[in-house]
XYZ file of C-alpha atoms in Angstrom:
263
model
C 0.000 0.000 0.000
C 1.624 3.230 -1.103
C -0.716 5.712 0.557
C 1.465 6.553 3.624
C 4.411 7.217 1.376
C 2.600 9.370 -1.167
C 1.290 11.400 1.742
C 4.839 11.795 2.984
C 6.065 12.848 -0.448
C 3.666 15.772 -0.488
C 4.453 16.529 3.148
C 8.096 16.684 2.081
C 7.213 19.387 -0.444
C 6.012 21.497 2.469
C 8.877 20.423 4.724
C 11.322 21.875 2.191
C 10.032 25.267 3.174
C 10.989 24.483 6.777
C 14.607 24.973 5.921
C 14.137 28.063 3.762
C 13.837 30.744 6.449
C 16.834 32.930 5.787
C 16.435 36.615 5.051
C 15.326 37.661 1.606
C 18.068 38.913 -0.715
C 18.932 42.556 -0.506
C 19.927 44.764 -3.379
C 23.617 45.462 -3.386
C 24.569 49.114 -2.947
C 27.266 50.219 -5.337
C 29.362 52.987 -3.858
C 31.589 55.267 -5.859
C 34.905 55.330 -4.068
C 37.925 57.538 -4.557
C 39.967 57.217 -7.714
C 42.747 55.490 -5.822
C 40.463 52.762 -4.512
C 42.364 49.486 -4.345
C 41.825 46.878 -7.010
C 39.630 43.872 -6.343
C 41.299 40.746 -5.055
C 41.151 37.552 -7.090
C 38.534 36.177 -4.685
C 36.413 39.310 -5.025
C 36.611 39.051 -8.801
C 35.615 35.383 -8.605
C 32.628 36.277 -6.434
C 31.413 38.933 -8.873
C 31.758 36.473 -11.737
C 29.888 33.834 -9.728
C 27.005 36.171 -8.925
C 26.650 37.202 -12.554
C 26.921 33.686 -13.975
C 24.512 32.059 -11.512
C 21.928 34.665 -12.449
C 22.486 34.270 -16.192
C 22.292 30.450 -16.072
C 18.897 30.414 -14.339
C 16.191 28.479 -16.157
C 13.736 31.082 -17.409
C 10.295 29.637 -18.066
C 6.579 30.260 -18.027
C 5.660 26.565 -17.964
C 7.697 23.554 -16.867
C 6.729 19.891 -16.926
C 8.647 16.776 -16.045
C 7.948 13.072 -15.824
C 10.152 11.187 -13.402
C 10.774 7.802 -11.916
C 10.850 8.158 -8.162
C 12.023 6.216 -5.158
C 10.434 7.261 -1.873
C 12.132 5.936 1.250
C 11.066 6.151 4.858
C 11.569 4.067 7.977
C 13.826 1.661 6.103
C 11.305 0.965 3.345
C 11.473 2.010 -0.306
C 8.602 2.426 -2.770
C 8.831 3.055 -6.495
C 6.486 5.482 -8.218
C 6.070 7.683 -11.270
C 5.688 11.406 -10.720
C 4.325 13.919 -13.197
C 5.226 17.475 -12.267
C 3.828 20.647 -13.820
C 4.637 24.229 -12.940
C 3.188 27.540 -14.015
C 5.849 29.954 -12.914
C 5.111 31.712 -9.629
C 1.489 30.504 -9.702
C 0.964 26.716 -9.603
C 2.869 23.558 -8.725
C 0.883 20.472 -9.731
C 2.014 16.902 -9.111
C 0.550 13.456 -9.717
C 1.989 10.293 -8.153
C 1.218 6.917 -9.754
C 2.033 3.360 -8.721
C 1.149 0.031 -10.328
C -0.502 1.902 -13.191
C -2.925 3.834 -10.968
C -2.842 7.398 -9.698
C -2.180 7.320 -5.972
C -2.322 11.030 -5.193
C -2.532 14.469 -6.750
C -1.423 17.841 -5.388
C -2.209 21.434 -6.325
C -0.048 24.073 -4.671
C -0.295 27.836 -5.114
C 1.263 30.757 -3.238
C -1.949 30.827 -1.179
C -2.975 27.192 -0.716
C -2.027 23.521 -0.591
C -4.464 20.842 -1.753
C -3.739 17.108 -1.809
C -6.156 14.366 -2.892
C -5.170 10.791 -1.985
C -6.978 8.273 -4.185
C -5.771 4.901 -2.872
C -7.040 3.164 0.239
C -9.356 5.338 2.279
C -9.510 8.399 0.082
C -8.568 11.580 1.884
C -8.316 15.269 1.081
C -6.071 17.967 2.515
C -6.980 21.614 1.976
C -4.814 24.160 3.759
C -3.841 27.748 3.239
C -0.225 28.363 2.326
C 0.182 29.770 5.806
C 0.040 26.111 6.890
C 3.726 26.009 5.919
C 4.361 29.324 7.603
C 2.803 28.077 10.834
C 5.351 25.269 10.891
C 8.152 27.663 10.015
C 7.687 31.430 9.748
C 6.370 34.057 7.364
C 9.610 34.196 5.374
C 8.886 30.887 3.632
C 7.541 31.408 0.133
C 6.272 29.508 -2.881
C 9.254 30.488 -5.026
C 11.667 28.572 -2.801
C 9.951 25.269 -3.532
C 9.696 26.130 -7.221
C 13.435 26.852 -7.439
C 14.387 23.572 -5.774
C 12.278 21.506 -8.165
C 13.849 22.976 -11.324
C 17.389 23.385 -10.009
C 17.433 27.167 -9.841
C 19.204 29.215 -7.210
C 17.474 29.305 -3.824
C 17.494 33.056 -3.462
C 16.368 33.197 0.148
C 19.934 32.263 0.956
C 21.699 35.383 -0.261
C 23.547 37.357 2.366
C 26.544 39.661 1.884
C 27.988 38.278 5.119
C 28.128 34.696 3.812
C 31.546 33.131 3.452
C 32.548 32.606 -0.189
C 35.430 30.532 -1.505
C 36.568 28.647 -4.592
C 37.843 25.137 -4.032
C 38.511 22.313 -6.513
C 36.403 23.949 -9.248
C 33.513 24.431 -6.823
C 32.080 27.723 -5.643
C 31.185 27.287 -1.988
C 28.902 29.494 0.079
C 28.443 28.956 3.805
C 26.460 31.009 6.250
C 24.256 31.109 9.297
C 21.031 32.957 9.961
C 18.531 32.727 12.811
C 19.849 29.359 13.983
C 20.135 27.901 10.473
C 23.507 26.782 9.168
C 23.746 26.264 5.420
C 26.287 25.298 2.791
C 25.793 25.545 -0.976
C 28.160 23.953 -3.483
C 27.989 25.207 -7.087
C 29.778 23.429 -9.927
C 31.946 25.047 -12.598
C 28.830 25.488 -14.753
C 27.477 27.775 -12.014
C 24.636 25.393 -11.168
C 23.884 23.930 -7.755
C 25.612 20.616 -7.144
C 24.265 20.137 -3.617
C 23.347 22.009 -0.487
C 22.813 21.234 3.182
C 20.764 23.092 5.754
C 20.874 22.312 9.461
C 18.681 23.609 12.239
C 19.782 22.679 15.749
C 16.503 23.636 17.405
C 14.521 21.647 16.541
C 16.884 18.951 15.293
C 16.348 19.170 11.533
C 18.605 18.433 8.583
C 18.094 18.738 4.844
C 20.355 17.605 2.008
C 19.487 18.315 -1.632
C 21.677 17.043 -4.470
C 21.471 17.444 -8.240
C 23.025 15.524 -11.097
C 23.171 14.925 -14.841
C 22.460 18.467 -16.017
C 21.094 18.707 -19.564
C 20.153 21.663 -21.755
C 16.530 22.755 -22.096
C 15.463 26.122 -23.452
C 19.184 27.015 -23.709
C 19.619 26.505 -19.966
C 20.865 23.651 -17.805
C 18.292 21.593 -15.898
C 19.117 18.668 -13.585
C 17.733 15.299 -14.652
C 18.372 13.896 -11.186
C 17.231 15.285 -7.856
C 17.775 13.734 -4.449
C 16.183 15.064 -1.264
C 16.988 13.728 2.192
C 15.174 15.152 5.188
C 15.549 14.292 8.862
C 13.644 15.644 11.839
C 14.736 14.043 15.086
C 14.809 10.302 14.431
C 12.376 10.507 11.494
C 13.954 10.239 8.053
C 12.443 10.690 4.623
C 14.109 10.536 1.231
C 12.950 11.180 -2.329
C 14.988 10.455 -5.439
C 13.719 11.701 -8.805
C 15.108 10.898 -12.233
C 13.417 12.861 -14.991
C 12.977 10.945 -18.243
C 11.030 13.723 -19.945
C 11.143 17.489 -19.573
C 9.379 20.185 -21.560
C 9.707 23.927 -21.158
C 7.227 26.631 -22.168
C 4.544 24.381 -23.614
C 1.159 25.546 -22.263
C -0.178 23.129 -19.642
C -3.405 22.255 -17.901
C -3.607 21.694 -14.150
C -6.703 19.544 -13.545
C -7.753 19.173 -9.933
C -11.298 18.278 -8.929
C -12.489 17.294 -5.475
C -15.237 14.675 -4.945
C -18.437 16.127 -3.505
C -18.071 14.132 -0.299
C -15.062 16.276 0.601
C -16.834 19.595 -0.061
């Protein structure tokens, strides 16, 4: 029976926001210094190049869809599924999880709400405002964070001038801490995220997200593999996705109807 695990997959989508509570990015202030202002160091030059390139390599899209094979693991058990993901930028994240040829669950997420319909076993329906995530975290969590993670774009909530920046073995590494969160982002030499970790000591929460096998879509790099590992206390949950089909900017539909018994 896959129901508990499909439920947990959609819960994981909301849990991702739990680790995305850093301050929003601030616009850099460019000051005009004296003519004899010292030249930038090599590290400062590398940082400027990194900031420019990570912005220019972002996947720009209006619509995104992907079909993926998934492995959902929890409590020592693994379940295989097929996931169809559709995104209308900044407006809708739609997902359908199928197993054994049948749809097990469907989700419809907007900046204002989260709806999940579980079709297997005892059918159930979840209908919450987006502040459901914020109640578990805080008001800084937003829809765009989840959207960025799913397509491999930069998680912009983690942009702070005080972060430590270094270049090591062809990786650009950013580490920082904010409001009890410790985070580390590793970017590859294509200026795309290779992996990142976020740790929260109170409560005891850990998140690891890794990407792999970047391929070009719409003239931008998109990861074909995505691995998410989440731990809260002694509870662990993992999701591995391998996209076998991706389309960008083809208009999509987002069907989601709720049986009358749930109205």
